[in-house]
Amino acid sequence: MARIKAEFIRLKFIMVAVFFLCAKTYILYKMGFRIQSENVLQEILLIINPLSSTVFLIGISLLFSGKIRNIMVIVTSLLATCTLYFNLLYFRFFSDFLTWPVLFQTSNAQDLQGSITELTKFSDFLLLLDIVILTFLVLKNKIPVHLKGKREPVILLAVTGLLFFINISIAQLERPQLLTRAFDREMLVKNIGIMNYHVYDAFIQSQSKAQRVFAESSDIDGVLRYRNENYKEPDPDMLGIAEGKNVIVLSLESLQSFVINETLNGEEITPFLNSLIEESYYFDNFYHQTAQGKTSDSEFLVANSLFGRDSGSVFFTHAGNEFNSLPEMLNESGYYTSVMHANNKSFWNRDMMYLSFGYNTFFDINSYDVNEENSIGWGLKDEDFFEQSIDLLKSQSQPYYTKFITLTNHFPFELGEEDKLIDEFDSNSGTLNRYFPTVRYMDHALEVFFDRLKEEGMYDDSIFILYGDHYGISEYHHRAMSKFLGKEELTPFDHVQLQKVPMIVHIPGHRNEINHTVSGQIDIKPTIMHLLGMDTKEDIQFGSDLFSLERQSFVVLRDRSFVTDDLVYTKGSCYLKKDGTEIELEKCDPYFEKVNLDLDFSDKVLYGDLLRFY
Ligand code: GP9
Ligand code: MN
């Protein structure tokens, strides 16, 4: 008994630090990450799940003696706090937790600086409170110094292991197969804690790296068989309809469908797009399928008809892969291919990935005149971007395939007064409020662009593909969003519906048609290829032509949610598409196989770099 007591006194400082860190993590779960629990067991898990990793991390100080030991307690607490804080910043932007691949995307960090000030809050300093107290105690010599104990490291490991075992056992009760099935990151954090989640993520990432090494050429056979079974014949009336025309693809930053044909204070939010839709093929059940790689994921989906990664950005992790990308195929058919985007070429590792995609030219920030007057937020304003792009377009040989990536409608949605064509919204989310004027501005910039193309006689020979790259308003702003939509609260069903982005195929002189097929960005590549009269039978694709009469009305999102004509599945629940009523999960059963095959085969191609065998 006396020995236990003595040991207790020896470890008092460490235990206080552990308590502080656990309490801080729990408070952040609730207030920062807004994690909600549905029952008592889940709440208990939230309270205890930081324990094992905290004991382990701060316990590292036991490997040291004397003063250093006390200092190490502070250092490890600080390290953990930084990890929590980076997650918090990331969460405020993406409503998601950090992953290892995202951390290594450092070249994006400098461009995020503008957003960082928007994401930090003064009260964030409170996160350092425990560190300040611990440091004060050490500096004032209030903490006795101890020598290193021989058995302490072993005991530390045993205690950590035991705590983790208790944690995982309860988690297993709450979520069977938590670690073996692919649940989302929030669920992992909820169950095993944020630090353990990072360890788990590291394990998963290294596993995916290993897949390339062990891939064999015969692995492609199963993929090919699956692809052939799912091939859809093009609509003969649409096949080759735009053969030899220039293709202008417009990737519209953060544009979601909920603003289309909508008004704010009686004013249209997207008057130009609304009128363009009147003379275009418009797909009103079209979803983005991106994950953490945002714009780059959408580019990947469009260029390859393959899925991006469920974490990190494929642009960073697999730029060295062999692809059968659309630009490369178009080059072979005599097209000149390019991207126009007034940002640093290395953002999202584009310069590297575009080489793999086979683009002839990337007109990056160096091709534009960017100065203080014509910039806002992330850089060159859309209107100036389009205006300056006209000459670049002219410099290309025809036919060309050129993708434009807009920038002004990007979080934090900043805009100069002179460009505000409609008022901000009025809610508790500044982000959502500012979104409307920047969307309206982008819409205006597009109108100017189309007018200029007509003026220059460049319009008639082109076809236009316009789509939203990903959501602009994250889950974090749901309360404000529900106010705009006039709903009491937003359910996971509503969240999936908010992942709809506009998709417009505009062929000058063609009739207007609204197409309700449920679809996504993965379907763009085969659609363009068929419009240009190209054969897709031999190409490994996971999407299908939007115009095909045989196509299945279906989309799977990267988090394994899916949508059909009648159903929406997300986060373990099945809903009726028409009104969002939750129904028995069994109703969604028939589709899980397709969801898994689509995603798993596509991942297999990516991780195994299988196209190098094809
Ligand atoms: C940056 C632009 C924005 O070049 O594409 O990227 P996002 O943050 O939307 O992925
Ligand atoms: Mn984007």
XYZ file of C-alpha atoms and ligand atoms in Angstrom:
625
model
C 0.000 0.000 0.000
C 2.776 2.354 1.000
C 4.544 1.619 -2.269
C 1.464 2.391 -4.328
C 1.078 5.620 -2.410
C 4.710 6.524 -3.027
C 4.324 5.723 -6.702
C 1.204 7.854 -6.799
C 3.109 10.816 -5.374
C 5.921 10.255 -7.864
C 3.448 10.371 -10.753
C 1.251 13.185 -9.478
C 2.512 15.797 -11.938
C 2.117 13.449 -14.862
C -1.383 12.515 -13.799
C -2.400 16.145 -13.529
C -1.094 16.750 -17.053
C -2.981 13.688 -18.329
C -6.154 14.936 -16.717
C -5.755 18.384 -18.293
C -5.141 17.008 -21.750
C -8.026 14.542 -21.600
C -10.386 17.245 -20.374
C -9.199 19.582 -23.113
C -9.715 16.925 -25.787
C -13.213 16.223 -24.548
C -14.119 19.924 -24.475
C -12.816 20.267 -28.038
C -14.836 17.245 -29.152
C -17.953 18.957 -27.932
C -17.316 22.616 -28.683
C -14.775 22.560 -31.499
C -15.678 19.464 -33.496
C -19.303 19.519 -32.356
C -19.398 15.749 -31.953
C -22.796 14.599 -30.823
C -23.635 11.326 -29.230
C -26.843 9.437 -29.635
C -26.680 7.460 -26.409
C -24.917 7.220 -23.064
C -22.418 4.653 -24.305
C -21.252 6.997 -27.055
C -20.817 9.802 -24.555
C -18.789 7.545 -22.272
C -16.609 6.652 -25.238
C -16.015 10.307 -25.957
C -14.885 10.867 -22.389
C -12.565 7.890 -22.133
C -11.174 7.637 -25.647
C -8.411 10.261 -25.202
C -7.069 8.359 -22.178
C -4.875 5.650 -23.699
C -3.077 7.931 -26.142
C -2.683 10.671 -23.550
C -1.185 8.330 -20.973
C 1.171 6.992 -23.615
C 2.231 10.363 -24.941
C 2.774 12.139 -21.646
C 4.142 8.891 -20.217
C 7.089 9.262 -22.591
C 8.440 11.668 -19.992
C 9.012 8.628 -17.741
C 11.986 7.771 -19.916
C 13.716 10.839 -18.506
C 15.044 11.765 -15.088
C 15.007 14.872 -12.971
C 14.089 18.264 -14.381
C 14.039 16.993 -17.961
C 11.225 14.657 -17.029
C 9.041 17.565 -15.928
C 9.922 19.546 -19.007
C 9.021 16.565 -21.186
C 5.568 16.505 -19.597
C 5.083 20.050 -20.865
C 6.586 19.347 -24.279
C 4.378 16.322 -24.909
C 1.281 18.211 -23.746
C 2.176 21.008 -26.111
C 2.681 18.593 -28.995
C -0.697 17.026 -28.396
C -2.289 20.468 -28.149
C -0.790 21.497 -31.493
C -2.153 18.333 -33.079
C -5.581 19.083 -31.684
C -5.382 22.661 -32.845
C -4.344 21.841 -36.416
C -7.265 19.471 -36.534
C -9.535 22.192 -35.258
C -8.422 24.680 -37.931
C -8.819 22.042 -40.586
C -12.211 21.113 -39.232
C -13.446 24.700 -39.318
C -12.763 24.704 -43.037
C -13.528 21.183 -44.149
C -15.722 19.694 -41.397
C -13.304 16.823 -41.405
C -10.236 15.561 -39.557
C -6.686 15.740 -40.784
C -5.125 12.772 -42.509
C -1.442 12.085 -43.066
C -1.505 12.742 -46.826
C -3.140 16.122 -46.204
C -0.340 17.044 -43.796
C 2.280 16.476 -46.454
C 0.566 18.812 -48.875
C 2.691 21.633 -47.512
C 2.860 23.495 -50.797
C -0.794 24.367 -50.317
C -0.179 25.780 -46.857
C 1.125 29.161 -47.951
C -1.905 29.753 -50.138
C -4.163 28.993 -47.231
C -2.775 31.875 -45.205
C -5.633 34.226 -46.094
C -8.089 31.658 -44.864
C -6.138 30.983 -41.670
C -6.934 34.393 -40.177
C -10.560 33.692 -40.942
C -10.376 30.334 -39.178
C -8.664 31.357 -35.956
C -10.523 32.783 -33.006
C -9.241 34.788 -30.085
C -10.585 32.254 -27.607
C -8.284 29.637 -29.156
C -5.635 30.868 -26.713
C -7.535 29.067 -23.969
C -6.163 25.843 -25.391
C -2.816 26.792 -23.877
C -4.202 27.230 -20.379
C -3.011 23.897 -19.016
C 0.406 24.348 -20.588
C 0.718 27.729 -18.887
C -0.231 26.238 -15.523
C 2.158 23.286 -15.900
C 4.989 25.595 -16.963
C 4.318 27.916 -14.059
C 4.467 25.013 -11.601
C 7.764 23.785 -13.013
C 9.344 27.244 -13.153
C 8.354 27.974 -9.553
C 10.011 24.683 -8.527
C 6.704 23.391 -7.176
C 7.261 19.980 -8.766
C 9.735 17.601 -7.116
C 12.261 15.950 -9.411
C 12.403 12.164 -9.677
C 14.877 9.705 -11.057
C 14.004 7.327 -13.867
C 12.409 4.128 -12.554
C 13.481 0.828 -14.150
C 10.040 -0.660 -14.524
C 8.135 2.485 -15.397
C 8.377 2.142 -19.190
C 7.029 -1.423 -19.003
C 4.231 -0.371 -16.704
C 3.483 2.516 -19.037
C 3.085 0.197 -22.004
C 0.930 -2.181 -20.000
C -1.339 0.588 -18.749
C -1.672 2.115 -22.221
C -2.464 -1.284 -23.690
C -5.054 -1.978 -21.034
C -6.714 1.402 -21.465
C -6.818 0.967 -25.219
C -8.246 -2.524 -24.848
C -11.055 -1.224 -22.633
C -11.695 1.582 -25.118
C -11.803 -0.669 -28.158
C -14.015 -3.227 -26.396
C -16.642 -0.613 -25.656
C -16.264 0.772 -29.181
C -16.784 -2.717 -30.544
C -20.076 -2.937 -28.662
C -21.114 0.406 -30.049
C -19.817 -0.117 -33.623
C -19.054 -3.683 -34.618
C -16.235 -4.018 -37.185
C -15.181 -0.438 -36.583
C -11.645 -0.875 -37.846
C -12.224 -3.412 -40.588
C -15.068 -1.713 -42.411
C -14.610 1.663 -43.982
C -16.504 4.039 -41.760
C -15.957 7.733 -41.899
C -13.355 9.635 -39.959
C -15.745 11.192 -37.488
C -16.873 7.753 -36.466
C -13.289 6.685 -35.854
C -12.564 9.760 -33.775
C -15.772 9.229 -31.833
C -14.839 5.680 -31.009
C -11.098 5.421 -30.584
C -10.154 9.052 -30.038
C -8.439 11.570 -32.214
C -4.831 10.563 -31.476
C -5.442 6.861 -31.960
C -7.245 7.746 -35.163
C -4.049 9.387 -36.449
C -2.092 6.218 -35.701
C -4.727 4.124 -37.458
C -4.642 6.475 -40.435
C -0.848 6.153 -40.663
C -1.269 2.384 -40.792
C -3.881 2.569 -43.557
C -1.760 4.966 -45.600
C 1.312 2.774 -45.456
C -0.812 -0.188 -46.478
C -1.969 1.621 -49.606
C 1.646 2.383 -50.513
C 2.452 -1.284 -50.246
C -0.297 -2.141 -52.713
C 1.660 -0.833 -55.689
C 4.616 -3.021 -54.862
C 2.522 -6.158 -54.677
C 0.280 -5.448 -57.672
C 0.559 -7.844 -60.628
C -0.375 -7.406 -64.253
C -3.123 -10.010 -63.939
C -4.887 -7.775 -61.384
C -6.207 -5.732 -64.268
C -8.290 -8.664 -65.588
C -10.990 -8.448 -62.916
C -11.225 -4.710 -63.428
C -11.627 -5.167 -67.182
C -14.354 -7.731 -66.734
C -16.238 -5.415 -64.391
C -15.762 -2.539 -66.800
C -17.125 -4.542 -69.744
C -20.199 -5.598 -67.783
C -20.938 -1.955 -67.052
C -20.225 -0.425 -70.433
C -23.144 1.668 -71.736
C -23.708 2.325 -75.426
C -23.912 6.006 -76.371
C -27.151 7.535 -77.608
C -26.733 7.404 -81.413
C -28.365 10.839 -81.694
C -25.678 12.396 -79.518
C -22.630 10.391 -80.573
C -20.095 12.590 -82.342
C -22.404 15.574 -82.292
C -19.549 17.919 -81.348
C -16.837 16.205 -83.325
C -13.906 18.491 -84.109
C -15.279 21.369 -82.046
C -13.300 23.216 -79.417
C -14.154 22.076 -75.921
C -14.265 24.642 -73.132
C -14.595 23.113 -69.688
C -15.450 25.463 -66.850
C -14.715 24.192 -63.367
C -16.781 26.517 -61.183
C -15.341 27.033 -57.746
C -17.517 25.907 -54.828
C -20.736 26.184 -56.833
C -23.601 24.149 -55.398
C -26.971 23.513 -56.994
C -29.011 25.083 -54.224
C -28.391 28.561 -55.656
C -29.569 27.705 -59.168
C -32.933 29.261 -60.053
C -33.109 30.681 -56.534
C -33.448 34.207 -55.279
C -32.166 36.137 -52.294
C -34.260 39.134 -51.253
C -36.084 38.802 -54.548
C -32.888 38.920 -56.634
C -31.715 36.032 -58.770
C -28.450 34.587 -57.444
C -27.277 33.148 -60.767
C -29.187 35.010 -63.500
C -26.689 34.167 -66.239
C -26.456 30.453 -65.439
C -30.234 30.300 -65.199
C -30.563 31.727 -68.684
C -27.777 29.508 -70.018
C -29.596 26.469 -68.651
C -32.576 27.532 -70.774
C -30.464 26.801 -73.856
C -28.474 23.821 -72.592
C -28.631 20.284 -71.369
C -28.886 20.635 -67.617
C -28.400 17.773 -65.176
C -30.240 18.544 -61.966
C -29.378 15.343 -60.099
C -25.647 15.633 -60.493
C -23.327 15.283 -57.483
C -19.715 16.113 -56.776
C -17.767 13.048 -55.669
C -14.769 14.733 -54.122
C -13.227 14.230 -50.701
C -10.284 15.962 -49.049
C -8.623 16.737 -52.374
C -11.423 19.208 -53.253
C -10.787 20.847 -56.658
C -8.003 18.409 -57.445
C -10.307 15.453 -56.772
C -12.860 16.863 -59.179
C -10.146 17.301 -61.798
C -9.068 13.722 -61.265
C -12.606 12.388 -61.628
C -13.176 14.376 -64.809
C -9.877 13.471 -66.450
C -9.953 9.757 -65.663
C -13.431 8.622 -64.713
C -11.754 7.096 -61.674
C -12.404 7.955 -58.044
C -9.964 10.075 -56.074
C -8.801 8.929 -52.680
C -11.013 8.829 -49.626
C -8.354 10.792 -47.755
C -5.671 13.197 -48.829
C -5.324 14.198 -52.445
C -4.548 11.755 -55.211
C -2.772 14.661 -56.930
C -0.104 14.468 -54.252
C 0.051 10.776 -53.614
C -0.211 9.297 -57.110
C 1.042 11.894 -59.568
C 3.606 9.374 -60.784
C 1.008 6.792 -61.809
C 0.277 5.794 -65.370
C -3.099 7.186 -66.482
C -5.250 7.023 -69.559
C -6.431 10.572 -69.139
C -8.804 12.513 -71.329
C -6.238 15.209 -72.311
C -3.790 12.555 -73.433
C -6.437 10.760 -75.483
C -7.532 14.048 -77.007
C -3.937 14.865 -77.942
C -3.909 11.653 -79.910
C -7.060 12.764 -81.738
C -5.397 16.000 -82.780
C -6.584 18.277 -79.982
C -4.484 20.894 -78.261
C -5.085 20.533 -74.520
C -4.569 23.053 -71.756
C -5.595 24.323 -68.347
C -6.053 27.974 -67.448
C -5.889 28.792 -63.771
C -4.329 31.884 -62.206
C -2.714 30.183 -59.236
C 0.758 28.832 -58.450
C 1.430 25.840 -60.619
C 2.385 23.686 -57.660
C -0.882 24.160 -55.808
C -2.407 20.697 -55.467
C 0.771 19.490 -57.154
C -0.930 20.345 -60.438
C 2.280 20.837 -62.392
C 3.272 17.222 -61.695
C -0.143 15.654 -62.177
C -0.834 17.578 -65.387
C 2.280 16.015 -66.886
C 0.818 12.607 -66.137
C -2.519 13.663 -67.628
C -0.768 14.787 -70.786
C -1.894 18.433 -70.982
C 0.050 20.384 -73.595
C 0.132 23.582 -71.531
C -0.746 24.792 -68.076
C -1.357 28.548 -68.148
C -0.708 29.222 -64.464
C -0.311 32.480 -62.562
C 2.746 33.407 -64.622
C 0.596 33.656 -67.748
C -1.546 36.348 -66.162
C -1.038 39.905 -65.077
C -2.017 39.781 -61.426
C -1.814 42.899 -59.293
C -3.461 44.433 -56.265
C -6.237 46.099 -58.237
C -7.410 42.987 -60.027
C -7.093 40.551 -57.103
C -9.229 39.532 -54.179
C -9.119 36.614 -51.752
C -7.208 33.805 -53.425
C -5.981 35.853 -56.369
C -6.987 37.152 -59.770
C -10.667 38.045 -59.940
C -12.712 35.827 -62.237
C -13.703 38.608 -64.617
C -10.074 39.631 -65.204
C -9.097 35.993 -65.411
C -11.526 35.340 -68.245
C -10.698 38.583 -70.017
C -6.979 37.835 -69.982
C -7.620 34.236 -71.041
C -9.161 35.240 -74.364
C -5.765 35.960 -75.931
C -4.351 32.763 -74.479
C -7.202 30.820 -76.039
C -6.520 32.465 -79.371
C -2.856 31.518 -79.181
C -3.768 27.823 -79.258
C -4.118 25.680 -82.336
C -7.596 24.352 -83.029
C -9.388 22.254 -82.086
C -8.527 22.739 -78.449
C -9.692 21.303 -75.159
C -9.222 23.894 -72.442
C -10.230 23.755 -68.838
C -10.785 26.943 -66.854
C -10.686 26.860 -63.073
C -12.320 29.861 -61.420
C -11.154 31.209 -58.076
C -13.180 34.122 -56.697
C -16.002 32.047 -55.259
C -13.648 30.367 -52.812
C -13.826 30.329 -49.048
C -13.683 32.775 -47.249
C -15.729 34.361 -50.070
C -14.197 37.824 -50.031
C -15.328 40.448 -52.494
C -14.782 44.183 -52.986
C -17.817 46.438 -52.542
C -17.770 47.387 -56.238
C -18.282 43.730 -57.219
C -21.164 43.008 -54.868
C -24.149 42.707 -57.166
C -26.483 41.329 -54.505
C -26.661 41.663 -50.731
C -25.202 39.247 -48.291
C -27.513 36.783 -46.580
C -28.385 37.390 -42.971
C -27.543 34.499 -40.659
C -25.105 33.562 -37.920
C -22.628 32.295 -40.524
C -20.532 35.001 -42.162
C -19.311 32.349 -44.558
C -22.772 31.539 -45.872
C -23.748 35.230 -45.891
C -20.776 36.152 -48.080
C -21.246 33.136 -50.358
C -24.175 34.666 -52.250
C -22.428 37.820 -53.485
C -19.383 35.836 -54.624
C -21.552 33.289 -56.444
C -23.383 36.188 -58.065
C -20.050 37.689 -59.050
C -18.819 34.438 -60.625
C -22.080 34.226 -62.541
C -21.488 37.743 -63.835
C -17.889 36.912 -64.819
C -19.185 33.937 -66.815
C -21.638 36.149 -68.645
C -18.846 38.547 -69.570
C -16.762 35.599 -70.773
C -19.519 34.258 -73.016
C -20.163 37.739 -74.417
C -16.488 38.175 -75.185
C -16.291 34.789 -76.909
C -19.259 35.756 -79.071
C -17.679 39.122 -79.854
C -14.467 37.393 -80.908
C -16.310 34.832 -82.997
C -15.017 32.025 -80.829
C -18.361 30.882 -79.483
C -19.983 28.984 -82.334
C -17.137 26.549 -82.861
C -17.096 25.429 -79.247
C -19.000 23.307 -76.811
C -19.104 24.152 -73.134
C -19.101 21.885 -70.119
C -19.767 23.708 -66.838
C -19.818 22.049 -63.438
C -19.431 22.876 -59.750
C -16.201 21.424 -58.412
C -17.364 20.636 -54.835
C -19.404 22.108 -52.009
C -18.672 25.636 -50.816
C -20.688 25.564 -47.629
C -19.632 22.792 -45.303
C -21.672 20.965 -42.698
C -20.260 23.357 -40.133
C -22.726 25.981 -41.392
C -25.801 23.784 -41.322
C -27.695 25.949 -38.901
C -27.383 28.990 -41.149
C -28.066 26.837 -44.184
C -31.300 25.529 -42.695
C -32.371 29.150 -42.303
C -31.769 29.808 -45.993
C -33.562 26.630 -47.033
C -36.436 27.352 -44.663
C -36.047 24.051 -42.847
C -36.168 23.364 -39.146
C -32.945 21.386 -39.176
C -30.787 19.564 -41.699
C -30.527 15.790 -41.578
C -27.804 13.583 -43.074
C -30.233 13.159 -45.987
C -30.298 16.930 -46.550
C -26.531 16.974 -46.332
C -26.259 14.533 -49.226
C -28.749 16.558 -51.248
C -26.558 19.594 -50.662
C -23.716 17.799 -52.446
C -25.502 18.404 -55.736
C -23.554 20.677 -58.043
C -24.718 22.147 -61.350
C -23.745 20.322 -64.519
C -24.415 22.017 -67.846
C -23.596 20.876 -71.359
C -23.980 23.837 -73.666
C -23.787 23.237 -77.396
C -24.509 26.435 -79.356
C -27.712 26.072 -81.326
C -28.897 23.072 -79.336
C -32.221 22.778 -77.597
C -32.801 22.994 -73.875
C -33.428 19.841 -71.936
C -33.462 19.089 -68.230
C -32.142 15.648 -67.543
C -32.900 14.100 -64.152
C -30.513 11.163 -64.312
C -28.710 10.675 -61.003
C -25.062 11.140 -61.844
C -21.718 12.570 -60.832
C -18.364 13.929 -61.939
C -17.133 10.446 -62.781
C -19.573 10.487 -65.727
C -18.077 13.541 -67.424
C -15.218 11.825 -69.251
C -17.315 9.264 -71.153
C -19.887 11.969 -71.891
C -17.329 14.284 -73.495
C -15.693 11.430 -75.376
C -18.976 10.330 -76.925
C -19.963 13.890 -77.830
C -16.669 14.108 -79.698
C -17.334 10.799 -81.394
C -14.674 8.837 -79.543
C -15.017 5.199 -78.585
C -14.896 4.429 -74.849
C -15.260 0.669 -75.006
C -11.582 -0.002 -74.453
C -11.105 2.630 -71.770
C -11.157 1.728 -68.088
C -13.823 4.025 -66.675
C -16.138 3.911 -63.702
C -18.686 6.395 -64.978
C -21.070 6.272 -67.900
C -22.203 8.714 -70.574
C -24.856 11.075 -69.180
C -26.774 10.900 -72.461
C -26.687 7.120 -72.806
C -30.177 5.668 -72.950
C -28.909 2.574 -71.149
C -27.358 4.362 -68.200
C -28.250 3.460 -64.650
C -29.490 6.443 -62.669
C -27.044 6.125 -59.795
C -24.182 7.875 -58.088
C -21.832 6.820 -55.333
C -20.087 9.485 -53.310
C -16.572 9.059 -52.021
C -17.763 8.421 -48.459
C -19.833 5.499 -49.783
C -23.112 7.357 -49.583
C -25.170 6.659 -52.681
C -28.200 8.039 -54.489
C -30.636 6.407 -56.896
C -33.901 7.662 -58.395
C -35.742 6.628 -55.234
C -33.217 6.209 -52.441
C -30.475 7.997 -50.597
C -28.090 6.090 -48.368
C -25.715 7.831 -46.010
C -24.085 7.307 -42.619
C -25.724 3.952 -42.012
C -29.285 5.067 -42.833
C -31.556 4.666 -45.817
C -33.926 7.443 -46.916
C -36.636 7.975 -49.475
C -35.319 10.389 -52.048
C -38.601 12.170 -52.638
C -39.052 13.502 -49.108
C -36.144 12.322 -46.964
C -38.122 9.950 -44.728
C -35.876 7.390 -43.102
C -36.832 3.834 -44.040
C -35.563 0.336 -43.171
C -31.923 -0.138 -44.054
C -32.794 -3.305 -46.003
C -34.360 -1.171 -48.728
C -30.882 0.095 -49.577
C -29.324 -3.397 -49.522
C -29.494 -4.125 -53.265
C -27.017 -1.357 -54.026
C -24.202 -1.989 -51.575
C -22.531 -4.490 -53.848
C -22.287 -2.004 -56.685
C -21.049 0.699 -54.321
C -18.272 -1.548 -53.089
C -17.308 -2.861 -56.509
C -17.167 0.619 -58.027
C -15.046 2.098 -55.284
C -12.885 -0.910 -54.579
C -12.029 -1.637 -58.213
C -11.277 2.020 -58.823
C -9.064 2.155 -55.723
C -7.354 -1.008 -56.874
C -6.499 0.596 -60.202
C -5.172 3.655 -58.397
C -3.238 2.067 -55.540
C -1.853 -0.739 -57.659
C -1.026 1.697 -60.475
C -2.662 -0.926 -62.657
C -2.940 1.161 -65.806
C 0.813 0.683 -66.256
C -0.085 -2.903 -67.216
C -2.753 -1.877 -69.725
C -6.673 26.541 -55.986
C -8.110 26.300 -56.259
C -8.834 26.061 -54.980
O -5.862 26.547 -57.075
O -8.296 25.308 -57.178
O -8.674 24.805 -54.508
P -9.703 24.162 -53.470
O -9.375 24.698 -52.117
O -11.073 24.590 -53.894
O -9.495 22.717 -53.602
Mn -12.338 24.305 -55.509
